[in-house]
PDB file of C-alpha atoms in Angstrom:
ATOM      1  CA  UNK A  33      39.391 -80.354   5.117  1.00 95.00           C
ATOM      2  CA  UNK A  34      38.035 -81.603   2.060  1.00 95.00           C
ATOM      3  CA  UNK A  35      36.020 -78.282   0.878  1.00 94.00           C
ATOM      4  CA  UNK A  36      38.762 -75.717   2.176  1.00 94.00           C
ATOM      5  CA  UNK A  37      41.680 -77.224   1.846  1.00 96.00           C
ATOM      6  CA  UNK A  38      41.899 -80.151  -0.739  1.00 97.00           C
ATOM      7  CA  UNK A  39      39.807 -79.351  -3.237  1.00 97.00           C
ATOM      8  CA  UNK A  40      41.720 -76.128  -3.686  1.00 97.00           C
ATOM      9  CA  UNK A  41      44.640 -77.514  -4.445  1.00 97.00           C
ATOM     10  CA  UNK A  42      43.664 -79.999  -6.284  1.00 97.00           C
ATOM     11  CA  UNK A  43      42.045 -77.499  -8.405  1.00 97.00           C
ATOM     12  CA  UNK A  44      45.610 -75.350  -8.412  1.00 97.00           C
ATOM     13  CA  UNK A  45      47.646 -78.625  -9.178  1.00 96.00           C
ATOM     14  CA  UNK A  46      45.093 -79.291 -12.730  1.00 97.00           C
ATOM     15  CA  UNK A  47      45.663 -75.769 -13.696  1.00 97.00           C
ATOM     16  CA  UNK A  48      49.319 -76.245 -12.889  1.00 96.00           C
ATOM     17  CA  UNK A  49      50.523 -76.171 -16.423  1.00 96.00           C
ATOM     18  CA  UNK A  50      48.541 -73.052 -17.702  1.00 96.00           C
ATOM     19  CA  UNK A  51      51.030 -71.259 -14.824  1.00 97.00           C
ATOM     20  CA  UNK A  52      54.500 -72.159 -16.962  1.00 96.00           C
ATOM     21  CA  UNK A  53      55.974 -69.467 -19.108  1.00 96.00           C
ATOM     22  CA  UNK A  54      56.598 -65.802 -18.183  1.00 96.00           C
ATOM     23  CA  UNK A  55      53.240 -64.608 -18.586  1.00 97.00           C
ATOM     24  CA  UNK A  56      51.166 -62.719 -15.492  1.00 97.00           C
ATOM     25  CA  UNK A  57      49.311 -65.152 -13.706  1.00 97.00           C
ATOM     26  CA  UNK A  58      47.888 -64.660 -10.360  1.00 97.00           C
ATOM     27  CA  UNK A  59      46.095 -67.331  -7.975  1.00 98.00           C
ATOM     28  CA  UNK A  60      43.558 -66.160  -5.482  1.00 98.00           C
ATOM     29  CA  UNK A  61      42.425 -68.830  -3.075  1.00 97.00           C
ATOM     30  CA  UNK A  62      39.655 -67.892  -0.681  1.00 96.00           C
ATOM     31  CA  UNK A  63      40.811 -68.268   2.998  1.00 97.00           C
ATOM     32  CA  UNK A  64      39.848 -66.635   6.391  1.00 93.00           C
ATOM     33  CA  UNK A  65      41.343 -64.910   9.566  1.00 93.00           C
ATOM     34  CA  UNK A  66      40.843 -67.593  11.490  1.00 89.00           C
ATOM     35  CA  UNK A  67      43.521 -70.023  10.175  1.00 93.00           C
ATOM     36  CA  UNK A  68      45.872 -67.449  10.820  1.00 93.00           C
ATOM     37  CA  UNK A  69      48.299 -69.266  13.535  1.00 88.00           C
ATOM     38  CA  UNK A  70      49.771 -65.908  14.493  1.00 88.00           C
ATOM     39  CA  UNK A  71      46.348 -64.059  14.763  1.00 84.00           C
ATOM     40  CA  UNK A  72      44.094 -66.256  16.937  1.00 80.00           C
ATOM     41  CA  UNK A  73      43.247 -64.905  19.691  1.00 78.00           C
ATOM     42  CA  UNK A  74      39.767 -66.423  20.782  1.00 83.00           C
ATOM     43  CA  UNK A  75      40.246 -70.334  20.057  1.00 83.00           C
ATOM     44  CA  UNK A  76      37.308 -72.561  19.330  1.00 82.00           C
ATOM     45  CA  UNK A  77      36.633 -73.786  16.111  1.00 76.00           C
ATOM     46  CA  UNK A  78      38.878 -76.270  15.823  1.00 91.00           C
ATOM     47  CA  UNK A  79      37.887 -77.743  12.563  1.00 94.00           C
ATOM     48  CA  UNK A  80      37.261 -74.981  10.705  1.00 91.00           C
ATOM     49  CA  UNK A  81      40.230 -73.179  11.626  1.00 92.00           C
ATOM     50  CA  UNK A  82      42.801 -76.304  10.874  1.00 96.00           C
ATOM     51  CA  UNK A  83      41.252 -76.459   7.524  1.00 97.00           C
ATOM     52  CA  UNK A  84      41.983 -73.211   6.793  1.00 96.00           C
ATOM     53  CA  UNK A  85      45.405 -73.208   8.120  1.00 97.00           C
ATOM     54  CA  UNK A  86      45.525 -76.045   5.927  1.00 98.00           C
ATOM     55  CA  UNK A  87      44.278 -73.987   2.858  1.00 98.00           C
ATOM     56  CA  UNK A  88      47.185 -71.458   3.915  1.00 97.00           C
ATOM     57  CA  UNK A  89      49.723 -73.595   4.242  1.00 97.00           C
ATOM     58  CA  UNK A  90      48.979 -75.610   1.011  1.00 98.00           C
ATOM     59  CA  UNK A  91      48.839 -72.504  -0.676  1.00 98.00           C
ATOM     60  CA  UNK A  92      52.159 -70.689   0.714  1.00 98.00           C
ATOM     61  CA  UNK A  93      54.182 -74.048   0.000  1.00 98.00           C
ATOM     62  CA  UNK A  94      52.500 -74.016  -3.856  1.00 98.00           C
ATOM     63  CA  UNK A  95      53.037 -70.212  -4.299  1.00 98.00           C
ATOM     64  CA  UNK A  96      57.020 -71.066  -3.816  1.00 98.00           C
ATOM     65  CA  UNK A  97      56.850 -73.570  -6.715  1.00 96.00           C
ATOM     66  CA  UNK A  98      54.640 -71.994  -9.199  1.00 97.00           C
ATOM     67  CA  UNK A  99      57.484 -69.341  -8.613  1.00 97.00           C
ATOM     68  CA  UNK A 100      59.976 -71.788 -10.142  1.00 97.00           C
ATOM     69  CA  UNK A 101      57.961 -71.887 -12.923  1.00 97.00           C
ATOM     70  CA  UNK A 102      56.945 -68.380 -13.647  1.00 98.00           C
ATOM     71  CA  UNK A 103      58.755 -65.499 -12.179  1.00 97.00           C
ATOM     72  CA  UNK A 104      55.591 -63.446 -12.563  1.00 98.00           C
ATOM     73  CA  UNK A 105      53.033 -65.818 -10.811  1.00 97.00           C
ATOM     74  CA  UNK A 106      51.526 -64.241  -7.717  1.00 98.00           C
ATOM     75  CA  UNK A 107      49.373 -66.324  -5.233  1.00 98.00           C
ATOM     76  CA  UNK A 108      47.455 -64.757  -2.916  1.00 98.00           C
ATOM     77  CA  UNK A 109      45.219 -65.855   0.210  1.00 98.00           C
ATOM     78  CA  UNK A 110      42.487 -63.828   0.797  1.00 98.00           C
ATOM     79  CA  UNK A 111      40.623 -63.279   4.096  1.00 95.00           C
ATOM     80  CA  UNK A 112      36.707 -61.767   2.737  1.00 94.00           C
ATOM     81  CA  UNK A 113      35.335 -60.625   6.307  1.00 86.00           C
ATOM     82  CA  UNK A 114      32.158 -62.056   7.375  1.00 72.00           C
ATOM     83  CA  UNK A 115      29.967 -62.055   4.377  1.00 73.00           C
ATOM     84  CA  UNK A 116      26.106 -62.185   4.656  1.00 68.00           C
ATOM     85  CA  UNK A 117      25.854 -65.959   3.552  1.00 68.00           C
ATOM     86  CA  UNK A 118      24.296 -69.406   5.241  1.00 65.00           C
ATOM     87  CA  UNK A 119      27.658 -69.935   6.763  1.00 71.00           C
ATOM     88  CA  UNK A 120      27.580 -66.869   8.537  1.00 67.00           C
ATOM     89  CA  UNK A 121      24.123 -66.822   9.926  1.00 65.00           C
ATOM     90  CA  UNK A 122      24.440 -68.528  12.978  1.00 66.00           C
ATOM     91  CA  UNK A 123      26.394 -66.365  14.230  1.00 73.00           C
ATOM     92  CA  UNK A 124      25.440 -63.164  13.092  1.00 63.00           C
ATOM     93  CA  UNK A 125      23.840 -61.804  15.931  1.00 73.00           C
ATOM     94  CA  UNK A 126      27.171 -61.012  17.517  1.00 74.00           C
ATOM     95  CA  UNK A 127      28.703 -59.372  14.364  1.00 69.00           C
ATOM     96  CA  UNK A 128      28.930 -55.500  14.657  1.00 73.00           C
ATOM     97  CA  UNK A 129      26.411 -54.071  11.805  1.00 75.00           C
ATOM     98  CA  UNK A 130      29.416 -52.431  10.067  1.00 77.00           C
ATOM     99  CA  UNK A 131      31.758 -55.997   9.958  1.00 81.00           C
ATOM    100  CA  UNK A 132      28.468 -58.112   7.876  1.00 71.00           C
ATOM    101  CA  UNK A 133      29.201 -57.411   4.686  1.00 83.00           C
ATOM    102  CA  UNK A 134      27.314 -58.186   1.178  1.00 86.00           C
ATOM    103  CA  UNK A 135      28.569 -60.801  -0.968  1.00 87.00           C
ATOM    104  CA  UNK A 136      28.581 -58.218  -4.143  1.00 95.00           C
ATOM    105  CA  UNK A 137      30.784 -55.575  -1.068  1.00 95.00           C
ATOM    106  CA  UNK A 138      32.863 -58.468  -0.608  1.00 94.00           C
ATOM    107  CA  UNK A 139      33.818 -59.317  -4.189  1.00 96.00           C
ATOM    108  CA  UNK A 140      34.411 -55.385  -5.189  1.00 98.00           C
ATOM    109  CA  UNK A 141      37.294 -55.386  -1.948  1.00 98.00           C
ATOM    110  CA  UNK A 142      38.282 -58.581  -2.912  1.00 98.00           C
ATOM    111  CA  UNK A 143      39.228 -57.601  -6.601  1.00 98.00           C
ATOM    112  CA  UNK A 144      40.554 -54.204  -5.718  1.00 98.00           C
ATOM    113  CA  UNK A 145      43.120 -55.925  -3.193  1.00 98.00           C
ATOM    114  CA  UNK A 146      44.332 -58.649  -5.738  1.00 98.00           C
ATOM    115  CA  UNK A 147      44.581 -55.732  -8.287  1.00 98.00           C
ATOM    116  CA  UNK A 148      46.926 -53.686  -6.008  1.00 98.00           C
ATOM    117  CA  UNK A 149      49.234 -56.986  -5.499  1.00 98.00           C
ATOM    118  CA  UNK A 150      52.125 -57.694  -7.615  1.00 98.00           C
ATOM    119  CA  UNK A 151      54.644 -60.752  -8.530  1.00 98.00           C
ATOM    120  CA  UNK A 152      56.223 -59.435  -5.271  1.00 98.00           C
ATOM    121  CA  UNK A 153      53.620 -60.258  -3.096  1.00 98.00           C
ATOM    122  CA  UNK A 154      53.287 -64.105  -4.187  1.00 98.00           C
ATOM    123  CA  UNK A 155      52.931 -66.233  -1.551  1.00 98.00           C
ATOM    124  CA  UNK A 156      51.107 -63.960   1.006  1.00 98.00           C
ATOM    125  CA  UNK A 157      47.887 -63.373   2.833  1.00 98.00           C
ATOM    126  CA  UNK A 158      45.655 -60.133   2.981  1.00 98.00           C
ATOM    127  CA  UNK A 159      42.359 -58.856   3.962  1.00 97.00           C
ATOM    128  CA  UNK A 160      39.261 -58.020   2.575  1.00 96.00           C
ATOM    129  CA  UNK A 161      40.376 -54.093   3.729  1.00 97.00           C
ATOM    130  CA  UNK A 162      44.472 -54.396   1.709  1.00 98.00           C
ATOM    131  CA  UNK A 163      45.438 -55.137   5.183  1.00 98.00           C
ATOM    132  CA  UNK A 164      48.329 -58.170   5.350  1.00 98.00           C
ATOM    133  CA  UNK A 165      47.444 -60.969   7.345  1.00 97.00           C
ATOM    134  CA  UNK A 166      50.333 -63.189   9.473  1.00 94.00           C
ATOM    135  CA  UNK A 167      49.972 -66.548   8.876  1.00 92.00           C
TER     136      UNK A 167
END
């Protein structure tokens, strides 16, 4: 809880200020599948996968105020896929060779979805592929 969900937005709520005004300002907060609600399908992980609901739900609430303060803040969760890190490893094995992706793959998606989003998408969740997630 600590690593994916609070220190996240404690980090948002220090920035908070920069966020005022009418300037373009988008938040991108680093999430996963699993704390989707709507799209688990397999269980387990019951830590992991409340923090991250956590993370999203933390982030949708603060994506509705930041709107109050600037009509052209967007925040965004994003879902990376299973990168090719420590984190992943022990589990690896049962990844499909074309779902393990680099962390420099990862990054490139990651950017190109957040530059396709828009002041109309604040407050929603995508993956690594431009693909919306549910929450």
């Amino acid at each position: 809880m600590n690593i994916n969900a609070f220190v996240p937005i404690l980090l948002l709520a220090a920035l908070k200020d920069s966020f005022k005004g009418t300037h373009p300002a988008v938040i991108a907060s680093l999430s996963a599948r699993v704390g989707s609600i709507e799209d688990n399908q397999l269980g387990g992980w019951y830590s992991y996968r409340a923090s991250k609901a956590a993370h999203n739900m933390l982030f949708k609430t603060a994506s509705i105020e930041l709107k109050r303060l600037n009509n052209q803040c967007t925040v965004l969760c994003l879902h990376p896929g299973t990168t090719d890190t420590g984190l992943s490893q022990p589990f690896q094995a049962r990844v499909p060779e074309d779902k393990l992706f680099t962390p420099t793959f990862v990054a490139e998606q990651l950017l190109a979805v957040i530059a396709q989003r828009s002041p109309d998408d604040n407050g929603t969740f995508w993956a690594w592929d431009g693909q919306p997630i549910e929450w």
